[in-house]
């Protein structure tokens, strides 16, 4: 069945001062799919990821033109509350960054910020989020212990659980496994498969095989340009653009 | 890493060429032995079939290791998977050269009851197809591969003509039926060799092209 578009990007340009970092990017990100962004360092893929929940607003000297729509809402329209936006579009970073507090408080943090006080409801959200991030069984007996005592892979899943706790619609993941060992990586990859049933997942990765394994769609970026975007299987077996072919087969970079 | 990979792909190409030369040699010698009723040469061809099988295994191993070590994508993936499929067809061609040689040995003591000109023609046409299909792979030449596929019609027509002649011969002289049936087998083996060369060419197109064009054979 054809999936509907969750995020629509039209003629997006981004400038860091004089530097034209994203050039006329157009893309439809499908709902309940994993979309992977690949490309060499500095190609703009992480910058682009951050435009999807306005994380670049925090960077000095950034100018953005064009349109990014979540469902039918322009996220760059005047009056958009970025806190609400980032609740709807959560993010997980390369380095696991749990807060220096207990596992429970890490997960309850978001809901509490958004005004949730009911202890039993919070308990339910914490459990559900930890289950959603496939880590509940590993931490259920130590919820009051510090999240910093967990392994890197577990910390990353805590961060995913923390993102899920505010019930987002989209999950952005910026190289979520590049700091993890292969076992933790494979857990996160399996998790992505599960997550896309409920959420729309967008992942930046340097690991080509990971893009092949986990994503439905792949976009290839090169010096700020989105060179090719399409079905992952097609991109990795019959890339249309020679630059895509050269990159994925390791002929440059 | 890419330079090592390129080196491994060059090695794969070399082995494919080598296996191509082996089976080309087998077919050439098989027809030579058939015409000259040379049982000794035919015996040699049958024995050398195990070398072809060995080479097939060697190439499959190279491909397997490349898949494991390089996790290829795009054209690299297509080239390596095509090689794995192609060696199966190449090995079958080797088998058919041995099959033909087996018949040569059986018939080596009796005079032939029919003219072998058309079978000779089939042999030379299939050798051309085989050589060009391997060249198409090594030279990454799409046109050459398509030419091989078209060339198969010539071999098919020759087979049909041969078959009609053999049926005619049996009708007129049922005594010659047994040998005529063996010759029909030989013609069929060459026709199959043509089909395998066509398959090889189709895999070349798959490796080079954006779309796989496989016809049932």
Short mmCIF file of C-alpha atoms in Angstrom, two decimals:
data_model
loop_
_atom_site.label_atom_id
_atom_site.label_comp_id
_atom_site.label_asym_id
_atom_site.label_seq_id
_atom_site.Cartn_x
_atom_site.Cartn_y
_atom_site.Cartn_z
CA UNK A 1 0.00 0.00 0.00
CA UNK A 2 1.30 3.44 -0.90
CA UNK A 3 2.29 5.34 2.25
CA UNK A 4 1.16 8.92 2.64
CA UNK A 5 3.61 11.77 2.86
CA UNK A 6 4.40 12.91 6.40
CA UNK A 7 6.93 15.64 5.69
CA UNK A 8 7.02 17.64 2.49
CA UNK A 9 10.11 19.70 1.69
CA UNK A 10 9.94 22.22 -1.13
CA UNK A 11 12.82 24.27 -2.56
CA UNK A 12 14.67 24.33 0.71
CA UNK A 13 17.82 26.42 0.84
CA UNK A 14 19.98 26.98 3.87
CA UNK A 15 22.84 29.45 4.26
CA UNK A 16 25.39 29.63 7.05
CA UNK A 17 26.31 33.28 6.47
CA UNK A 18 27.81 33.21 2.97
CA UNK A 19 27.97 29.45 2.82
CA UNK A 20 25.14 27.94 0.78
CA UNK A 21 24.83 24.68 2.71
CA UNK A 22 21.61 23.23 1.26
CA UNK A 23 20.56 23.86 -2.31
CA UNK A 24 16.98 23.54 -3.52
CA UNK A 25 16.15 20.36 -1.66
CA UNK A 26 12.80 18.76 -2.51
CA UNK A 27 11.60 15.61 -0.80
CA UNK A 28 8.53 13.74 0.34
CA UNK A 29 9.20 11.75 3.50
CA UNK A 30 6.71 8.91 3.76
CA UNK A 31 4.79 8.15 6.94
CA UNK A 32 5.64 4.91 8.78
CA UNK A 33 8.77 4.45 6.72
CA UNK A 34 12.45 4.71 7.54
CA UNK A 35 14.15 7.28 5.36
CA UNK A 36 17.96 7.29 5.34
CA UNK A 37 20.21 10.21 4.44
CA UNK A 38 23.66 9.27 3.19
CA UNK A 39 26.60 11.23 1.83
CA UNK A 40 30.17 12.18 2.67
CA UNK A 41 30.98 14.36 5.69
CA UNK A 42 29.99 17.95 5.12
CA UNK A 43 27.44 17.13 2.42
CA UNK A 44 24.61 18.70 4.39
CA UNK A 45 22.69 15.61 5.43
CA UNK A 46 22.78 16.38 9.18
CA UNK A 47 22.03 20.03 8.50
CA UNK A 48 19.06 18.95 6.46
CA UNK A 49 17.90 16.58 9.22
CA UNK A 50 17.99 19.46 11.66
CA UNK A 51 15.88 21.66 9.41
CA UNK A 52 13.08 19.14 9.88
CA UNK A 53 12.52 20.16 13.50
CA UNK A 54 14.11 23.59 13.33
CA UNK A 55 17.20 22.70 15.32
CA UNK A 56 19.15 25.05 13.04
CA UNK A 57 17.22 27.98 14.50
CA UNK A 58 19.63 27.74 17.39
CA UNK A 59 22.67 28.34 15.15
CA UNK A 60 23.82 31.93 14.61
CA UNK A 61 23.76 33.33 11.10
CA UNK A 62 21.54 30.67 9.59
CA UNK A 63 19.08 31.71 6.90
CA UNK A 64 16.52 29.31 5.52
CA UNK A 65 14.23 29.71 2.52
CA UNK A 66 11.67 27.32 1.13
CA UNK A 67 9.08 25.22 2.83
CA UNK A 68 8.94 22.29 5.23
CA UNK A 69 5.49 20.92 5.95
CA UNK A 70 4.58 18.44 8.66
CA UNK A 71 1.33 17.02 7.35
CA UNK A 72 -0.19 20.27 6.08
CA UNK A 73 1.46 22.70 8.49
CA UNK A 74 4.38 24.84 7.46
CA UNK A 75 6.81 24.39 10.36
CA UNK A 76 8.62 27.64 9.49
CA UNK A 77 5.40 29.69 9.52
CA UNK A 78 5.22 32.57 11.92
CA UNK A 79 3.88 31.69 15.33
CA UNK A 80 4.93 28.06 15.28
CA UNK A 81 5.92 27.00 18.79
CA UNK A 82 9.22 25.15 18.39
CA UNK A 83 8.77 23.37 21.72
CA UNK A 84 5.53 21.86 20.47
CA UNK A 85 7.13 21.17 17.09
CA UNK A 86 10.03 19.30 18.72
CA UNK A 87 7.55 17.33 20.77
CA UNK A 88 5.99 16.18 17.51
CA UNK A 89 9.36 15.63 15.84
CA UNK A 90 11.79 14.11 18.33
CA UNK A 91 15.51 13.67 17.89
CA UNK A 92 18.21 11.20 18.86
CA UNK A 93 21.85 12.14 18.51
CA UNK A 94 25.10 10.41 17.65
CA UNK A 95 26.47 10.38 21.17
CA UNK A 96 24.04 8.96 23.69
CA UNK A 97 23.27 11.92 25.94
CA UNK A 98 21.14 10.81 28.88
CA UNK A 99 20.60 13.47 31.53
CA UNK A 100 22.60 12.97 34.72
CA UNK A 101 19.60 11.66 36.59
CA UNK A 102 17.80 8.38 37.12
CA UNK A 103 16.54 6.28 34.24
CA UNK A 104 12.98 7.00 35.34
CA UNK A 105 13.52 10.75 35.50
CA UNK A 106 15.18 10.76 32.09
CA UNK A 107 12.08 9.30 30.51
CA UNK A 108 9.61 11.29 32.64
CA UNK A 109 11.47 14.53 31.87
CA UNK A 110 9.61 15.39 28.66
CA UNK A 111 6.11 14.59 29.89
CA UNK A 112 6.81 16.59 33.09
CA UNK A 113 7.99 19.59 31.05
CA UNK A 114 4.74 19.37 29.14
CA UNK A 115 2.80 19.49 32.41
CA UNK A 116 2.20 15.85 33.31
CA UNK A 117 2.15 15.35 37.09
CA UNK A 118 0.04 12.24 37.68
CA UNK A 119 2.38 9.61 39.12
CA UNK A 120 0.50 6.57 37.79
CA UNK A 121 0.26 8.09 34.31
CA UNK A 122 3.95 8.90 34.39
CA UNK A 123 4.74 5.35 35.48
CA UNK A 124 2.74 4.04 32.54
CA UNK A 125 4.46 6.37 30.07
CA UNK A 126 7.90 5.44 31.39
CA UNK A 127 7.21 1.73 31.03
CA UNK A 128 5.62 2.09 27.62
CA UNK A 129 8.46 4.25 26.33
CA UNK A 130 11.13 1.89 27.68
CA UNK A 131 9.30 -1.02 26.07
CA UNK A 132 9.01 0.92 22.84
CA UNK A 133 12.78 1.39 22.85
CA UNK A 134 13.31 -2.33 23.60
CA UNK A 135 15.13 -1.69 26.89
CA UNK A 136 12.47 -2.14 29.56
CA UNK A 137 13.47 -5.68 30.53
CA UNK A 138 17.09 -4.67 30.90
CA UNK A 139 16.42 -1.74 33.24
CA UNK A 140 13.10 -2.46 34.98
CA UNK A 141 14.81 -3.31 38.28
CA UNK A 142 16.99 -0.23 38.32
CA UNK A 143 14.73 2.60 37.22
CA UNK A 144 15.86 4.75 40.13
CA UNK A 145 19.54 4.30 39.30
CA UNK A 146 21.48 6.78 37.23
CA UNK A 147 21.18 6.42 33.47
CA UNK A 148 24.87 7.20 33.21
CA UNK A 149 25.69 3.79 34.66
CA UNK A 150 24.35 2.02 31.58
CA UNK A 151 26.36 0.86 28.58
CA UNK A 152 26.54 3.04 25.45
CA UNK A 153 23.98 0.96 23.61
CA UNK A 154 21.61 1.00 26.57
CA UNK A 155 22.09 4.76 27.00
CA UNK A 156 21.18 5.26 23.35
CA UNK A 157 17.99 3.26 23.78
CA UNK A 158 17.22 5.35 26.89
CA UNK A 159 17.56 8.42 24.68
CA UNK A 160 15.18 6.85 22.16
CA UNK A 161 12.75 6.03 25.00
CA UNK A 162 13.06 9.63 26.20
CA UNK A 163 12.16 10.84 22.71
CA UNK A 164 9.19 8.44 22.57
CA UNK A 165 7.88 9.54 25.99
CA UNK A 166 6.39 12.74 24.56
CA UNK A 167 4.58 10.69 21.90
CA UNK A 168 6.19 12.19 18.81
CA UNK A 169 5.01 11.56 15.26
CA UNK A 170 8.46 11.66 13.71
CA UNK A 171 11.79 10.51 15.07
CA UNK A 172 14.97 12.04 13.66
CA UNK A 173 18.13 10.05 14.31
CA UNK A 174 21.53 11.59 13.63
CA UNK A 175 23.99 8.69 13.21
CA UNK A 176 22.40 6.90 16.15
CA UNK A 177 24.73 3.90 16.08
CA UNK A 178 28.08 5.36 15.09
CA UNK A 179 29.30 5.32 18.71
CA UNK A 180 27.99 1.81 19.38
CA UNK A 181 29.36 -1.73 19.09
CA UNK A 182 27.86 -4.16 16.53
CA UNK A 183 25.52 -5.83 19.03
CA UNK A 184 24.07 -2.55 20.27
CA UNK A 185 23.93 -1.38 16.65
CA UNK A 186 21.91 -4.39 15.64
CA UNK A 187 19.51 -3.81 18.56
CA UNK A 188 18.93 -0.22 17.45
CA UNK A 189 18.47 -1.35 13.84
CA UNK A 190 15.86 -3.92 14.90
CA UNK A 191 14.23 -1.24 16.97
CA UNK A 192 13.94 1.04 13.92
CA UNK A 193 12.01 -1.70 12.17
CA UNK A 194 9.56 -1.69 15.09
CA UNK A 195 9.47 2.07 15.50
CA UNK A 196 8.35 2.72 11.96
CA UNK A 197 5.10 0.90 12.64
CA UNK A 198 4.08 3.78 14.91
CA UNK A 199 6.35 6.62 13.88
CA UNK A 200 8.01 8.10 10.84
CA UNK A 201 11.76 7.59 11.17
CA UNK A 202 14.48 9.63 9.48
CA UNK A 203 18.06 8.52 10.01
CA UNK A 204 21.41 9.98 9.00
CA UNK A 205 24.01 7.27 8.63
CA UNK A 206 27.57 6.84 7.44
CA UNK A 207 27.07 3.11 7.37
CA UNK A 208 25.93 2.23 3.87
CA UNK A 209 24.95 -1.31 4.79
CA UNK A 210 22.85 0.08 7.61
CA UNK A 211 20.97 2.26 5.13
CA UNK A 212 20.36 -0.83 2.98
CA UNK A 213 19.23 -2.87 5.98
CA UNK A 214 16.94 -0.45 7.76
CA UNK A 215 15.55 2.06 5.33
CA UNK A 216 12.69 2.10 2.86
CA UNK A 217 13.85 5.26 1.11
CA UNK A 218 17.31 6.73 0.74
CA UNK A 219 18.49 10.21 -0.14
CA UNK A 220 22.06 10.83 -1.26
CA UNK A 221 23.53 14.27 -0.56
CA UNK A 222 26.64 15.83 -2.01
CA UNK A 223 27.94 19.36 -1.27
CA UNK A 224 24.55 20.61 -0.22
CA UNK A 225 22.68 19.10 -3.11
CA UNK A 226 20.28 16.20 -2.87
CA UNK A 227 21.61 14.17 -5.78
CA UNK A 228 19.21 11.26 -5.71
CA UNK A 229 16.23 10.17 -3.66
CA UNK A 230 14.14 7.05 -3.98
CA UNK A 231 13.41 3.52 -2.99
CA UNK A 232 16.42 2.12 -1.10
CA UNK A 233 16.61 -1.12 -3.06
CA UNK A 234 16.68 0.80 -6.31
CA UNK A 235 19.29 3.28 -5.10
CA UNK A 236 21.62 0.47 -4.02
CA UNK A 237 21.14 -1.74 -7.05
CA UNK A 238 20.41 0.64 -9.91
CA UNK A 239 21.44 4.16 -8.90
CA UNK A 240 20.51 6.60 -11.62
CA UNK A 241 23.16 9.21 -11.00
CA UNK A 242 26.82 8.39 -11.54
CA UNK A 243 27.77 10.38 -8.43
CA UNK A 244 25.52 8.14 -6.32
CA UNK A 245 27.06 5.04 -7.87
CA UNK A 246 30.58 6.37 -7.26
CA UNK A 247 29.82 7.19 -3.65
CA UNK A 248 28.06 4.00 -2.62
CA UNK A 249 30.65 1.84 -4.33
CA UNK A 250 33.44 3.73 -2.55
CA UNK A 251 34.96 5.34 -5.63
CA UNK A 252 35.33 8.72 -3.96
CA UNK A 253 35.12 10.30 -0.56
CA UNK B 1 39.95 -0.21 0.27
CA UNK B 2 38.63 0.54 -3.19
CA UNK B 3 41.98 -0.21 -4.83
CA UNK B 4 42.10 -3.64 -3.20
CA UNK B 5 38.52 -4.24 -4.32
CA UNK B 6 39.39 -3.19 -7.87
CA UNK B 7 42.31 -5.59 -7.78
CA UNK B 8 40.00 -8.41 -6.66
CA UNK B 9 37.57 -7.56 -9.45
CA UNK B 10 40.44 -7.68 -11.95
CA UNK B 11 41.36 -11.11 -10.64
CA UNK B 12 37.73 -12.22 -11.04
CA UNK B 13 37.79 -10.98 -14.66
CA UNK B 14 40.99 -12.90 -15.35
CA UNK B 15 39.51 -16.11 -14.01
CA UNK B 16 36.32 -15.61 -16.02
CA UNK B 17 38.44 -15.17 -19.15
CA UNK B 18 40.45 -18.25 -18.26
CA UNK B 19 37.31 -20.37 -17.77
CA UNK B 20 35.95 -18.97 -21.05
CA UNK B 21 39.11 -20.08 -22.85
CA UNK B 22 38.85 -23.53 -21.29
CA UNK B 23 35.33 -24.20 -22.51
CA UNK B 24 35.97 -22.60 -25.88
CA UNK B 25 38.88 -25.00 -26.27
CA UNK B 26 36.65 -27.91 -25.22
CA UNK B 27 33.99 -27.14 -27.83
CA UNK B 28 36.58 -26.62 -30.58
CA UNK B 29 38.24 -29.91 -29.75
CA UNK B 30 34.89 -31.69 -29.36
CA UNK B 31 33.88 -30.85 -32.92
CA UNK B 32 37.39 -31.64 -34.16
CA UNK B 33 37.26 -35.08 -32.49
CA UNK B 34 33.74 -35.72 -33.80
CA UNK B 35 34.69 -34.96 -37.39
CA UNK B 36 37.97 -36.89 -37.26
CA UNK B 37 36.36 -39.73 -35.25
CA UNK B 38 39.25 -39.28 -32.87
CA UNK B 39 38.28 -41.26 -29.76
CA UNK B 40 41.51 -40.44 -27.99
CA UNK B 41 40.94 -36.70 -28.24
CA UNK B 42 37.32 -37.18 -27.19
CA UNK B 43 38.50 -39.09 -24.12
CA UNK B 44 40.82 -36.22 -23.26
CA UNK B 45 37.99 -33.69 -23.49
CA UNK B 46 35.86 -35.78 -21.14
CA UNK B 47 38.69 -35.97 -18.65
CA UNK B 48 39.35 -32.24 -18.77
CA UNK B 49 35.75 -31.50 -17.74
CA UNK B 50 36.76 -31.81 -14.10
CA UNK B 51 39.22 -28.92 -14.64
CA UNK B 52 36.29 -26.79 -15.80
CA UNK B 53 34.30 -27.81 -12.71
CA UNK B 54 37.28 -26.90 -10.56
CA UNK B 55 37.56 -23.49 -12.19
CA UNK B 56 33.86 -22.91 -11.59
CA UNK B 57 34.32 -23.60 -7.88
CA UNK B 58 37.31 -21.28 -7.80
CA UNK B 59 35.34 -18.41 -9.34
CA UNK B 60 32.38 -19.03 -7.04
CA UNK B 61 34.76 -18.80 -4.10
CA UNK B 62 36.19 -15.51 -5.34
CA UNK B 63 32.65 -14.13 -5.71
CA UNK B 64 31.62 -15.43 -2.30
CA UNK B 65 34.63 -13.78 -0.66
CA UNK B 66 33.99 -10.52 -2.48
CA UNK B 67 30.38 -10.50 -1.27
CA UNK B 68 31.57 -11.17 2.26
CA UNK B 69 34.49 -8.75 2.38
CA UNK B 70 33.27 -5.87 0.24
CA UNK B 71 29.51 -6.05 0.70
CA UNK B 72 29.18 -4.64 -2.79
CA UNK B 73 26.28 -2.54 -4.01
CA UNK B 74 25.06 -1.17 -7.34
CA UNK B 75 27.14 -2.19 -10.37
CA UNK B 76 29.72 -4.04 -8.25
CA UNK B 77 26.93 -6.19 -6.79
CA UNK B 78 25.46 -6.82 -10.21
CA UNK B 79 28.84 -7.72 -11.75
CA UNK B 80 29.62 -10.21 -8.98
CA UNK B 81 26.17 -11.82 -8.92
CA UNK B 82 26.27 -12.01 -12.72
CA UNK B 83 29.63 -13.81 -12.53
CA UNK B 84 28.18 -16.33 -10.08
CA UNK B 85 25.31 -17.06 -12.45
CA UNK B 86 27.48 -17.03 -15.58
CA UNK B 87 29.86 -19.72 -14.34
CA UNK B 88 26.90 -22.11 -14.02
CA UNK B 89 26.13 -21.63 -17.70
CA UNK B 90 29.82 -21.91 -18.55
CA UNK B 91 30.10 -25.14 -16.62
CA UNK B 92 27.10 -26.56 -18.50
CA UNK B 93 28.79 -25.69 -21.78
CA UNK B 94 31.76 -27.72 -20.60
CA UNK B 95 29.40 -30.60 -19.75
CA UNK B 96 27.94 -30.49 -23.26
CA UNK B 97 31.42 -30.66 -24.82
CA UNK B 98 31.94 -33.81 -22.73
CA UNK B 99 28.51 -35.16 -23.76
CA UNK B 100 29.36 -34.68 -27.42
CA UNK B 101 32.71 -36.41 -26.86
CA UNK B 102 30.95 -39.38 -25.30
CA UNK B 103 28.92 -39.81 -28.50
CA UNK B 104 32.12 -39.38 -30.55
CA UNK B 105 33.65 -42.32 -28.70
CA UNK B 106 30.54 -44.43 -29.26
CA UNK B 107 30.49 -43.69 -32.98
CA UNK B 108 34.23 -43.74 -33.53
CA UNK B 109 34.24 -47.25 -35.05
CA UNK B 110 31.46 -46.83 -37.60
CA UNK B 111 31.27 -44.69 -40.75
CA UNK B 112 28.99 -41.67 -40.49
CA UNK B 113 25.63 -41.96 -42.20
CA UNK B 114 25.13 -38.25 -42.71
CA UNK B 115 26.99 -35.17 -43.75
CA UNK B 116 28.28 -33.17 -40.75
CA UNK B 117 28.47 -29.78 -42.47
CA UNK B 118 25.49 -28.31 -40.61
CA UNK B 119 26.72 -29.59 -37.26
CA UNK B 120 30.12 -28.04 -38.04
CA UNK B 121 28.35 -24.78 -38.79
CA UNK B 122 26.46 -25.00 -35.50
CA UNK B 123 29.74 -25.60 -33.70
CA UNK B 124 31.48 -22.60 -35.23
CA UNK B 125 28.46 -20.32 -34.62
CA UNK B 126 28.19 -21.35 -30.97
CA UNK B 127 31.93 -20.83 -30.45
CA UNK B 128 31.53 -17.30 -31.84
CA UNK B 129 28.63 -16.71 -29.43
CA UNK B 130 30.60 -18.00 -26.48
CA UNK B 131 33.72 -15.95 -27.24
CA UNK B 132 31.68 -12.78 -27.74
CA UNK B 133 29.63 -13.30 -24.57
CA UNK B 134 32.79 -13.58 -22.46
CA UNK B 135 34.35 -10.62 -24.26
CA UNK B 136 31.18 -8.63 -23.59
CA UNK B 137 31.60 -9.34 -19.87
CA UNK B 138 35.28 -8.53 -19.72
CA UNK B 139 35.04 -5.46 -21.97
CA UNK B 140 31.72 -4.34 -20.39
CA UNK B 141 30.32 -4.13 -23.90
CA UNK B 142 26.53 -4.00 -23.98
CA UNK B 143 26.31 -4.06 -27.80
CA UNK B 144 28.37 -7.20 -28.01
CA UNK B 145 26.09 -8.91 -25.48
CA UNK B 146 23.01 -7.95 -27.47
CA UNK B 147 24.67 -9.22 -30.64
CA UNK B 148 25.16 -12.63 -28.98
CA UNK B 149 21.46 -12.80 -28.10
CA UNK B 150 20.50 -12.05 -31.70
CA UNK B 151 23.05 -14.58 -32.95
CA UNK B 152 21.19 -17.38 -31.17
CA UNK B 153 18.54 -17.34 -33.92
CA UNK B 154 21.17 -18.53 -36.42
CA UNK B 155 21.97 -21.53 -34.21
CA UNK B 156 18.29 -22.29 -33.63
CA UNK B 157 17.62 -22.19 -37.39
CA UNK B 158 20.57 -24.50 -38.03
CA UNK B 159 19.23 -26.90 -35.42
CA UNK B 160 15.78 -26.93 -37.03
CA UNK B 161 17.32 -27.61 -40.44
CA UNK B 162 19.50 -30.38 -39.00
CA UNK B 163 16.56 -31.94 -37.25
CA UNK B 164 14.45 -31.91 -40.43
CA UNK B 165 17.32 -33.51 -42.39
CA UNK B 166 17.75 -36.21 -39.77
CA UNK B 167 14.04 -37.01 -39.70
CA UNK B 168 14.12 -37.25 -43.48
CA UNK B 169 17.11 -39.58 -43.31
CA UNK B 170 15.40 -41.88 -40.80
CA UNK B 171 12.23 -41.91 -42.89
CA UNK B 172 14.13 -43.03 -45.95
CA UNK B 173 16.44 -45.42 -44.25
CA UNK B 174 15.31 -46.62 -40.82
CA UNK B 175 18.50 -48.71 -40.58
CA UNK B 176 20.46 -45.50 -40.03
CA UNK B 177 18.08 -44.47 -37.26
CA UNK B 178 20.31 -45.24 -34.31
CA UNK B 179 23.26 -43.17 -35.44
CA UNK B 180 20.96 -40.47 -36.77
CA UNK B 181 19.40 -40.18 -33.30
CA UNK B 182 22.88 -39.76 -31.78
CA UNK B 183 23.63 -37.02 -34.28
CA UNK B 184 20.37 -35.31 -33.34
CA UNK B 185 21.63 -35.35 -29.76
CA UNK B 186 24.89 -33.74 -30.86
CA UNK B 187 22.97 -31.03 -32.71
CA UNK B 188 20.82 -30.50 -29.62
CA UNK B 189 23.91 -30.14 -27.42
CA UNK B 190 25.20 -27.39 -29.72
CA UNK B 191 21.80 -25.75 -29.67
CA UNK B 192 21.94 -25.81 -25.85
CA UNK B 193 25.45 -24.37 -25.89
CA UNK B 194 23.97 -21.48 -27.89
CA UNK B 195 21.29 -21.05 -25.21
CA UNK B 196 23.90 -20.98 -22.45
CA UNK B 197 25.94 -18.38 -24.34
CA UNK B 198 22.72 -16.37 -24.63
CA UNK B 199 22.20 -16.65 -20.86
CA UNK B 200 25.75 -15.44 -20.31
CA UNK B 201 25.06 -12.44 -22.55
CA UNK B 202 21.86 -11.71 -20.65
CA UNK B 203 23.76 -11.68 -17.38
CA UNK B 204 26.27 -9.27 -18.92
CA UNK B 205 23.37 -6.98 -19.77
CA UNK B 206 22.09 -7.34 -16.21
CA UNK B 207 25.50 -6.38 -14.85
CA UNK B 208 25.89 -3.37 -17.10
CA UNK B 209 22.38 -2.17 -17.49
CA UNK B 210 19.87 -0.37 -15.34
CA UNK B 211 17.27 -3.03 -16.02
CA UNK B 212 17.54 -6.78 -16.14
CA UNK B 213 16.35 -8.23 -19.41
CA UNK B 214 16.10 -11.94 -19.04
CA UNK B 215 14.36 -14.07 -21.57
CA UNK B 216 13.27 -17.57 -20.72
CA UNK B 217 15.44 -20.15 -22.34
#
